[in-house]
Amino acid sequence: MRKDVRILLVGEPKVGKTSLIMSLVSEEFPQVVPYRAEEITIPADVTPERVPTHIVDYSEAEQTDEQLSSEISKANVICIVYAVNNKKSIEKVSLAIVLEVLVPVILVGNKSDLVEHSSMETILPVMNQYTEIETCVECSAKNLKNISELFYYAQKAVLHPTGPLYCPEEKQ
Ligand code: GTP
Ligand code: MG
């Protein structure tokens, strides 16, 4: 059995990474957030898979590229967050994946409250191109839609990986 799971959130500025973490923790949408949330640890007994889970935020405004690389190398799963109403943040997803292929990736389309239409059509070609993407989910930190699901998928991607490129030897 694994002793813990480390989830890292990355993505363009302002897509809502910190808001997603704070929404999960407080079960309400925070009006004001810092650039970067403190690392949080969810105790085993309140996680779906009964494994202590660390959630790590990233902010370009507060962290260097070296710090990002270091966090990437420590992560067991990476959530690449984009905003469904921000085309540029979706385009940057492919770029992020290329750098981070050693662990499973979850694509997270945040701010689903702001659009009528799903971003799935845009994101599907990316999904098909990269086998390291375990799954994708659209969510909203604002109306708390799919927030707990997102962290559950991330946990599950580590504990029950399905991706053909996943190499258990690469990470402990
Ligand atoms: P950086 O730390 O600068 O990289 O940004 P971030 O990705 O952590 O985004 P942050 O959580 O600071 O949110 C950016 C802005 O988007 C804030 O004004 C949030 O209130 C807003 N926001 C975050 N999530 C949602 C959402 O689900 N829906 C809506 N409508 N707004 C959101
Ligand atoms: Mg932030």
GROMACS .gro file of C-alpha atoms and ligand atoms in nm:
model
  205
    1MET     CA    1   0.000   0.000   0.000
    2ARG     CA    2   0.114   0.358  -0.070
    3LYS     CA    3   0.168   0.571   0.234
    4ASP     CA    4   0.041   0.893   0.084
    5VAL     CA    5  -0.061   1.076  -0.231
    6ARG     CA    6   0.077   1.412  -0.342
    7ILE     CA    7  -0.140   1.615  -0.580
    8LEU     CA    8   0.003   1.923  -0.754
    9LEU     CA    9  -0.211   2.184  -0.928
   10VAL     CA   10  -0.052   2.377  -1.214
   11GLY     CA   11  -0.187   2.595  -1.494
   12GLU     CA   12  -0.197   2.948  -1.622
   13PRO     CA   13  -0.240   3.236  -1.374
   14LYS     CA   14  -0.599   3.314  -1.266
   15VAL     CA   15  -0.758   2.990  -1.385
   16GLY     CA   16  -0.866   2.924  -1.026
   17LYS     CA   17  -0.615   2.677  -0.878
   18THR     CA   18  -0.610   2.838  -0.534
   19SER     CA   19  -0.989   2.883  -0.536
   20LEU     CA   20  -1.038   2.512  -0.612
   21ILE     CA   21  -0.824   2.410  -0.314
   22MET     CA   22  -0.993   2.658  -0.079
   23SER     CA   23  -1.338   2.553  -0.201
   24LEU     CA   24  -1.255   2.191  -0.126
   25VAL     CA   25  -1.132   2.271   0.222
   26SER     CA   26  -1.400   2.517   0.334
   27GLU     CA   27  -1.688   2.385   0.121
   28GLU     CA   28  -1.762   2.738   0.012
   29PHE     CA   29  -1.626   2.968  -0.258
   30PRO     CA   30  -1.365   3.206  -0.116
   31GLN     CA   31  -1.413   3.566  -0.229
   32VAL     CA   32  -1.051   3.652  -0.169
   33VAL     CA   33  -0.759   3.414  -0.209
   34PRO     CA   34  -0.383   3.446  -0.173
   35TYR     CA   35  -0.173   3.365  -0.479
   36ARG     CA   36  -0.078   3.037  -0.329
   37ALA     CA   37  -0.260   2.817  -0.078
   38GLU     CA   38  -0.062   2.656   0.202
   39GLU     CA   39   0.002   2.289   0.142
   40ILE     CA   40  -0.281   2.095   0.297
   41THR     CA   41  -0.294   1.737   0.416
   42ILE     CA   42  -0.621   1.551   0.417
   43PRO     CA   43  -0.616   1.274   0.678
   44ALA     CA   44  -0.659   0.917   0.554
   45ASP     CA   45  -0.995   0.859   0.721
   46VAL     CA   46  -1.171   1.139   0.531
   47THR     CA   47  -1.037   1.053   0.186
   48PRO     CA   48  -1.228   0.812  -0.038
   49GLU     CA   49  -0.932   0.576  -0.076
   50ARG     CA   50  -0.816   0.601   0.287
   51VAL     CA   51  -0.472   0.738   0.207
   52PRO     CA   52  -0.335   1.067   0.348
   53THR     CA   53  -0.342   1.317   0.064
   54HIS     CA   54  -0.134   1.630   0.024
   55ILE     CA   55  -0.262   1.904  -0.202
   56VAL     CA   56  -0.003   2.148  -0.333
   57ASP     CA   57  -0.075   2.478  -0.504
   58TYR     CA   58   0.150   2.655  -0.753
   59SER     CA   59   0.162   3.023  -0.839
   60GLU     CA   60   0.387   3.176  -1.100
   61ALA     CA   61   0.361   3.505  -0.907
   62GLU     CA   62   0.526   3.358  -0.597
   63GLN     CA   63   0.741   3.073  -0.722
   64THR     CA   64   1.043   3.031  -0.946
   65ASP     CA   65   1.079   2.779  -1.230
   66GLU     CA   66   1.318   2.585  -1.005
   67GLN     CA   67   1.056   2.561  -0.733
   68LEU     CA   68   0.803   2.444  -0.991
   69SER     CA   69   1.040   2.174  -1.120
   70SER     CA   70   1.106   2.059  -0.768
   71GLU     CA   71   0.731   2.032  -0.694
   72ILE     CA   72   0.671   1.849  -1.022
   73SER     CA   73   0.934   1.592  -0.934
   74LYS     CA   74   0.774   1.532  -0.592
   75ALA     CA   75   0.417   1.502  -0.721
   76ASN     CA   76   0.241   1.169  -0.773
   77VAL     CA   77  -0.026   1.322  -0.996
   78ILE     CA   78  -0.054   1.657  -1.166
   79CYS     CA   79  -0.378   1.844  -1.222
   80ILE     CA   80  -0.341   2.082  -1.513
   81VAL     CA   81  -0.605   2.343  -1.456
   82TYR     CA   82  -0.747   2.562  -1.730
   83ALA     CA   83  -1.048   2.794  -1.733
   84VAL     CA   84  -1.325   2.682  -1.969
   85ASN     CA   85  -1.385   3.046  -2.068
   86ASN     CA   86  -1.017   3.115  -2.142
   87LYS     CA   87  -0.888   2.983  -2.472
   88LYS     CA   88  -0.528   3.067  -2.400
   89SER     CA   89  -0.531   2.863  -2.081
   90ILE     CA   90  -0.661   2.564  -2.281
   91GLU     CA   91  -0.389   2.602  -2.545
   92LYS     CA   92  -0.122   2.603  -2.274
   93VAL     CA   93  -0.236   2.262  -2.150
   94SER     CA   94  -0.045   2.069  -2.421
   95LEU     CA   95   0.270   2.259  -2.340
   96ALA     CA   96   0.242   2.170  -1.973
   97ILE     CA   97   0.192   1.800  -2.045
   98VAL     CA   98   0.508   1.774  -2.250
   99LEU     CA   99   0.708   1.877  -1.943
  100GLU     CA  100   0.539   1.651  -1.694
  101VAL     CA  101   0.506   1.305  -1.844
  102LEU     CA  102   0.629   1.087  -1.559
  103VAL     CA  103   0.312   1.083  -1.355
  104PRO     CA  104  -0.057   1.066  -1.439
  105VAL     CA  105  -0.221   1.392  -1.543
  106ILE     CA  106  -0.578   1.509  -1.484
  107LEU     CA  107  -0.714   1.790  -1.701
  108VAL     CA  108  -0.931   2.023  -1.499
  109GLY     CA  109  -1.160   2.271  -1.673
  110ASN     CA  110  -1.257   2.521  -1.402
  111LYS     CA  111  -1.519   2.802  -1.406
  112SER     CA  112  -1.788   2.587  -1.567
  113ASP     CA  113  -2.039   2.828  -1.409
  114LEU     CA  114  -1.938   3.092  -1.665
  115VAL     CA  115  -2.018   2.906  -1.986
  116GLU     CA  116  -2.313   2.733  -2.147
  117HIS     CA  117  -2.112   2.490  -2.349
  118SER     CA  118  -1.865   2.225  -2.244
  119SER     CA  119  -1.498   2.257  -2.337
  120MET     CA  120  -1.479   1.883  -2.409
  121GLU     CA  121  -1.479   1.927  -2.785
  122THR     CA  122  -1.166   2.142  -2.759
  123ILE     CA  123  -0.996   1.922  -2.505
  124LEU     CA  124  -1.070   1.584  -2.666
  125PRO     CA  125  -0.791   1.603  -2.927
  126VAL     CA  126  -0.546   1.677  -2.643
  127MET     CA  127  -0.683   1.380  -2.446
  128ASN     CA  128  -0.631   1.154  -2.748
  129GLN     CA  129  -0.281   1.280  -2.809
  130TYR     CA  130  -0.139   1.219  -2.462
  131THR     CA  131  -0.182   0.878  -2.301
  132GLU     CA  132  -0.059   1.011  -1.967
  133ILE     CA  133  -0.387   1.199  -1.928
  134GLU     CA  134  -0.594   0.979  -1.701
  135THR     CA  135  -0.912   1.175  -1.725
  136CYS     CA  136  -1.062   1.518  -1.758
  137VAL     CA  137  -1.322   1.692  -1.550
  138GLU     CA  138  -1.510   2.019  -1.573
  139CYS     CA  139  -1.580   2.188  -1.244
  140SER     CA  140  -1.652   2.516  -1.072
  141ALA     CA  141  -1.488   2.643  -0.756
  142LYS     CA  142  -1.766   2.899  -0.746
  143ASN     CA  143  -2.068   2.672  -0.729
  144LEU     CA  144  -1.868   2.378  -0.587
  145LYS     CA  145  -1.948   2.157  -0.884
  146ASN     CA  146  -1.729   1.845  -0.917
  147ILE     CA  147  -1.474   1.967  -0.662
  148SER     CA  148  -1.459   1.657  -0.445
  149GLU     CA  149  -1.479   1.444  -0.761
  150LEU     CA  150  -1.172   1.615  -0.902
  151PHE     CA  151  -0.960   1.532  -0.598
  152TYR     CA  152  -1.100   1.180  -0.593
  153TYR     CA  153  -1.001   1.125  -0.958
  154ALA     CA  154  -0.653   1.251  -0.877
  155GLN     CA  155  -0.620   1.015  -0.583
  156LYS     CA  156  -0.754   0.728  -0.789
  157ALA     CA  157  -0.511   0.798  -1.075
  158VAL     CA  158  -0.224   0.734  -0.834
  159LEU     CA  159  -0.370   0.435  -0.653
  160HIS     CA  160  -0.525   0.263  -0.955
  161PRO     CA  161  -0.337   0.388  -1.259
  162THR     CA  162  -0.452   0.284  -1.603
  163GLY     CA  163  -0.227   0.486  -1.833
  164PRO     CA  164   0.012   0.274  -2.044
  165LEU     CA  165   0.296   0.521  -1.991
  166TYR     CA  166   0.275   0.510  -1.615
  167CYS     CA  167   0.596   0.363  -1.471
  168PRO     CA  168   0.565   0.269  -1.103
  169GLU     CA  169   0.947   0.250  -1.077
  170GLU     CA  170   0.976   0.620  -1.157
  171LYS     CA  171   0.808   0.745  -0.842
  172GLN     CA  172   0.781   0.626  -0.486
  173GTP     P1  173  -0.262   3.243  -0.967
  173GTP     O1  174  -0.234   3.209  -0.823
  173GTP     O2  175  -0.239   3.387  -0.996
  173GTP     O3  176  -0.188   3.153  -1.061
  173GTP     O4  177  -0.419   3.219  -0.995
  173GTP     P2  178  -0.510   3.094  -0.956
  173GTP     O5  179  -0.507   2.995  -1.068
  173GTP     O6  180  -0.476   3.042  -0.822
  173GTP     O7  181  -0.656   3.157  -0.956
  173GTP     P3  182  -0.739   3.214  -0.831
  173GTP     O8  183  -0.787   3.102  -0.745
  173GTP     O9  184  -0.661   3.322  -0.766
  173GTP    O10  185  -0.866   3.274  -0.906
  173GTP     C1  186  -0.854   3.376  -1.003
  173GTP     C2  187  -0.986   3.448  -1.018
  173GTP    O11  188  -1.087   3.360  -1.072
  173GTP     C3  189  -1.044   3.498  -0.884
  173GTP    O12  190  -1.106   3.622  -0.906
  173GTP     C4  191  -1.148   3.392  -0.848
  173GTP    O13  192  -1.251   3.442  -0.767
  173GTP     C5  193  -1.198   3.353  -0.985
  173GTP     N1  194  -1.249   3.213  -0.988
  173GTP     C6  195  -1.186   3.102  -0.944
  173GTP     N2  196  -1.260   2.992  -0.965
  173GTP     C7  197  -1.375   3.035  -1.023
  173GTP     C8  198  -1.494   2.968  -1.070
  173GTP    O14  199  -1.512   2.846  -1.061
  173GTP     N3  200  -1.590   3.047  -1.127
  173GTP     C9  201  -1.577   3.182  -1.137
  173GTP     N4  202  -1.677   3.249  -1.194
  173GTP     N5  203  -1.467   3.247  -1.096
  173GTP    C10  204  -1.368   3.176  -1.038
  174MG      MG  205  -0.323   3.089  -0.697
   0.00000   0.00000   0.00000
